[in-house]
Amino acid sequence: MATEAFLHDVTAQAREAMESLLSQAKCKPGDLVVVGCSSSEVLGSKIGTASSPEVAQAILDGLLPVLSQHGLRLAAQCCEHLNRALIVERSTADAFGYEAVNVVPQPKAGGSFATAAYHTFSDPVAVEHVRARAGLDIGGTLIGMHLAHVAVPVRLSRRQIGEAIVLAARVRPKFVGGSRAVYDEALL
């Protein structure tokens, strides 16, 4: 069981990681950000072995205000038991044309983070695929399959949340053309 002090620290660390990502990600209001999170790894255990709804909620509590402040949408990645489906608000699924699938995540089948998102969102649905503009991977959850092309690694000011390693990425448009091509620096 995580202490109140640990949960408070995790919330602050999640907030810092998201702020660091968004300061570099060039997201626009309405864009989608994917987050995968192993609460087990945050607690210092092997992924999938010590799922913690309290830790997951603490992380979500750190992320949502930052995303809201920037007008961004969250896609919470489920674990491999649900084929890394994602929990989003129904309005997000509708806005992006994502087809809803029928599953309700649970701490041991979907993961605590996706479960926390499902219970926090006002009208949650699960979808199988998204094309997010940026993402956080907390604890080695492998979010890359849900990022638009081309993913660019982002070095964060916060490299861990609890005991979990945090990796991040943003996306940029593909380069097309040859050696004479000129690119828009604002899109890099």
C-alpha positions as a printed Julia matrix, in Angstrom:
188×3 Matrix{Float64}:
   0.0    0.0     0.0
   1.36   3.41   -0.98
   1.56   6.13    1.67
  -0.21   9.47    1.29
   3.19  11.17    0.96
   4.2    8.78   -1.84
   0.91   9.37   -3.67
   1.33  13.13   -3.32
   4.86  12.89   -4.77
   3.64  10.7    -7.65
   0.95  13.26   -8.53
   3.54  16.06   -8.57
   5.98  13.95  -10.61
   3.3   13.07  -13.18
   2.37  16.75  -13.49
   6.02  17.7   -13.99
   6.56  14.99  -16.63
   3.49  16.09  -18.62
   4.45  19.76  -18.4
   7.94  18.9   -19.64
   6.52  16.88  -22.54
   4.05  19.57  -23.57
   6.71  22.28  -23.46
   8.41  20.42  -26.32
   5.61  18.6   -28.12
   4.05  21.42  -30.2
   0.53  20.14  -29.55
  -2.5   22.19  -30.5
  -5.8   22.35  -28.6
  -7.87  19.3   -29.41
  -4.83  17.07  -30.04
  -4.61  13.64  -28.48
  -1.93  12.6   -25.98
  -1.46   8.91  -25.17
  -0.27   7.72  -21.76
   0.64   4.2   -20.8
   1.34   3.55  -17.13
   2.4    0.57  -15.05
   1.43   1.3   -11.47
   3.45  -1.8   -10.53
   6.62  -0.23  -11.95
   5.86   3.05  -10.17
   5.86   1.04   -6.93
   9.16  -0.62   -7.85
   7.71  -4.0    -8.84
   7.76  -5.83  -12.16
   5.16  -4.64  -14.66
   1.84  -6.44  -14.14
   2.61  -7.8   -10.66
   1.49  -5.16   -8.15
  -1.31  -3.17   -9.77
  -2.37  -0.22   -7.62
  -5.58   1.73   -8.25
  -4.42   4.4    -5.76
  -1.14   5.0    -7.61
  -2.94   5.05  -10.96
  -5.42   7.65   -9.69
  -2.61   9.76   -8.25
  -0.91   9.82  -11.66
  -4.14  10.64  -13.44
  -4.71  13.46  -10.94
  -1.35  14.92  -11.96
  -1.92  14.58  -15.71
  -5.51  15.69  -16.27
  -5.23  19.32  -15.04
  -2.19  19.9   -17.28
  -3.9   18.38  -20.32
  -7.07  20.36  -19.61
  -5.11  23.6   -19.29
  -3.74  23.04  -22.81
  -7.06  21.88  -24.27
  -5.69  18.39  -24.97
  -7.4   15.0   -24.93
  -6.11  11.9   -23.09
  -5.99   8.35  -24.4
  -5.19   5.99  -21.5
  -3.56   2.82  -22.78
  -4.71  -0.51  -21.39
  -2.26  -3.32  -20.71
  -1.49  -6.21  -23.03
  -4.4   -8.3   -21.68
  -6.72  -5.95  -23.58
  -4.34  -5.74  -26.57
  -3.3   -2.24  -25.5
  -6.74  -0.81  -26.29
  -7.26   2.76  -25.11
  -9.79   4.51  -22.92
 -10.96   7.88  -24.22
 -13.94  10.14  -23.77
 -16.73   9.28  -26.22
 -16.46  12.83  -27.58
 -12.8   12.12  -28.43
 -13.69   8.89  -30.22
 -16.38  10.74  -32.16
 -14.12  13.69  -33.02
 -11.41  11.42  -34.46
 -13.74   8.82  -35.98
 -12.51   6.02  -33.72
 -14.8    3.0   -33.43
 -15.7    2.04  -29.87
 -15.18  -1.54  -28.71
 -16.91  -3.27  -25.82
 -14.62  -3.73  -22.84
 -14.4   -2.31  -19.33
 -10.84  -2.34  -17.97
 -10.1   -3.83  -14.57
  -6.88  -3.51  -12.51
  -5.72  -7.01  -13.55
  -7.21  -6.95  -17.07
  -6.55  -3.58  -18.62
  -4.48  -2.13  -15.82
  -5.09   0.24  -12.95
  -4.32   3.36  -15.01
  -6.87   2.59  -17.75
  -9.34   1.57  -15.04
  -8.84   4.88  -13.23
  -9.37   6.77  -16.5
 -12.53   4.75  -17.22
 -13.96   5.69  -13.82
 -12.82   9.33  -14.0
 -13.97  10.22  -17.53
 -17.52  11.5   -17.9
 -18.44   9.22  -20.84
 -15.63   6.68  -21.38
 -15.28   4.26  -24.26
 -12.55   1.88  -25.33
 -11.01   2.09  -28.8
  -8.41  -0.15  -30.42
  -6.19   2.37  -32.18
  -5.33   6.06  -32.02
  -2.8    8.36  -33.72
  -1.65  10.57  -30.84
   0.51  13.69  -31.27
   2.55  13.02  -28.1
   2.83  10.46  -25.36
   4.22   9.41  -22.0
   5.33   5.86  -21.29
   5.49   5.32  -17.54
   7.15   2.02  -16.72
   7.76   0.42  -20.11
   4.22   0.06  -21.42
   5.17   0.49  -25.11
   2.98   3.35  -26.37
   4.71   3.66  -29.74
   1.97   1.8   -31.61
  -0.41   4.65  -30.74
   1.71   7.57  -31.97
   1.34   9.18  -35.36
   4.34   9.03  -37.69
   7.08  10.21  -37.16
   7.79   9.74  -33.45
  10.59  11.86  -32.0
  12.02  11.04  -28.55
  11.67  13.84  -26.0
  14.1   14.25  -23.12
  12.09  15.16  -20.03
  13.11  17.1   -16.94
  11.5   14.26  -14.95
  12.89  10.81  -15.85
  11.08   8.77  -13.22
   7.69   8.67  -11.56
   8.08   6.77   -8.34
  10.41   3.93   -9.32
   9.23   3.76  -12.95
  11.31   5.01  -15.86
   9.46   7.6   -17.94
   9.98   7.91  -21.67
   8.25  10.42  -23.92
   7.74  11.21  -27.56
   6.22  13.83  -29.79
   5.53  13.53  -33.48
   6.47  15.54  -36.53
   5.33  15.39  -40.14
   7.22  13.02  -42.45
   9.95  14.55  -44.57
   9.31  14.13  -48.28
  11.51  15.15  -51.17
  15.17  14.81  -51.86
  18.34  16.75  -51.29
  16.84  19.97  -52.73
  13.79  19.91  -50.48
  13.24  22.76  -48.03
  11.44  22.11  -44.77
   9.31  24.3   -42.48
  11.37  24.67  -39.29
   8.19  25.33  -37.26
   7.03  21.74  -37.96
  10.24  20.06  -36.82
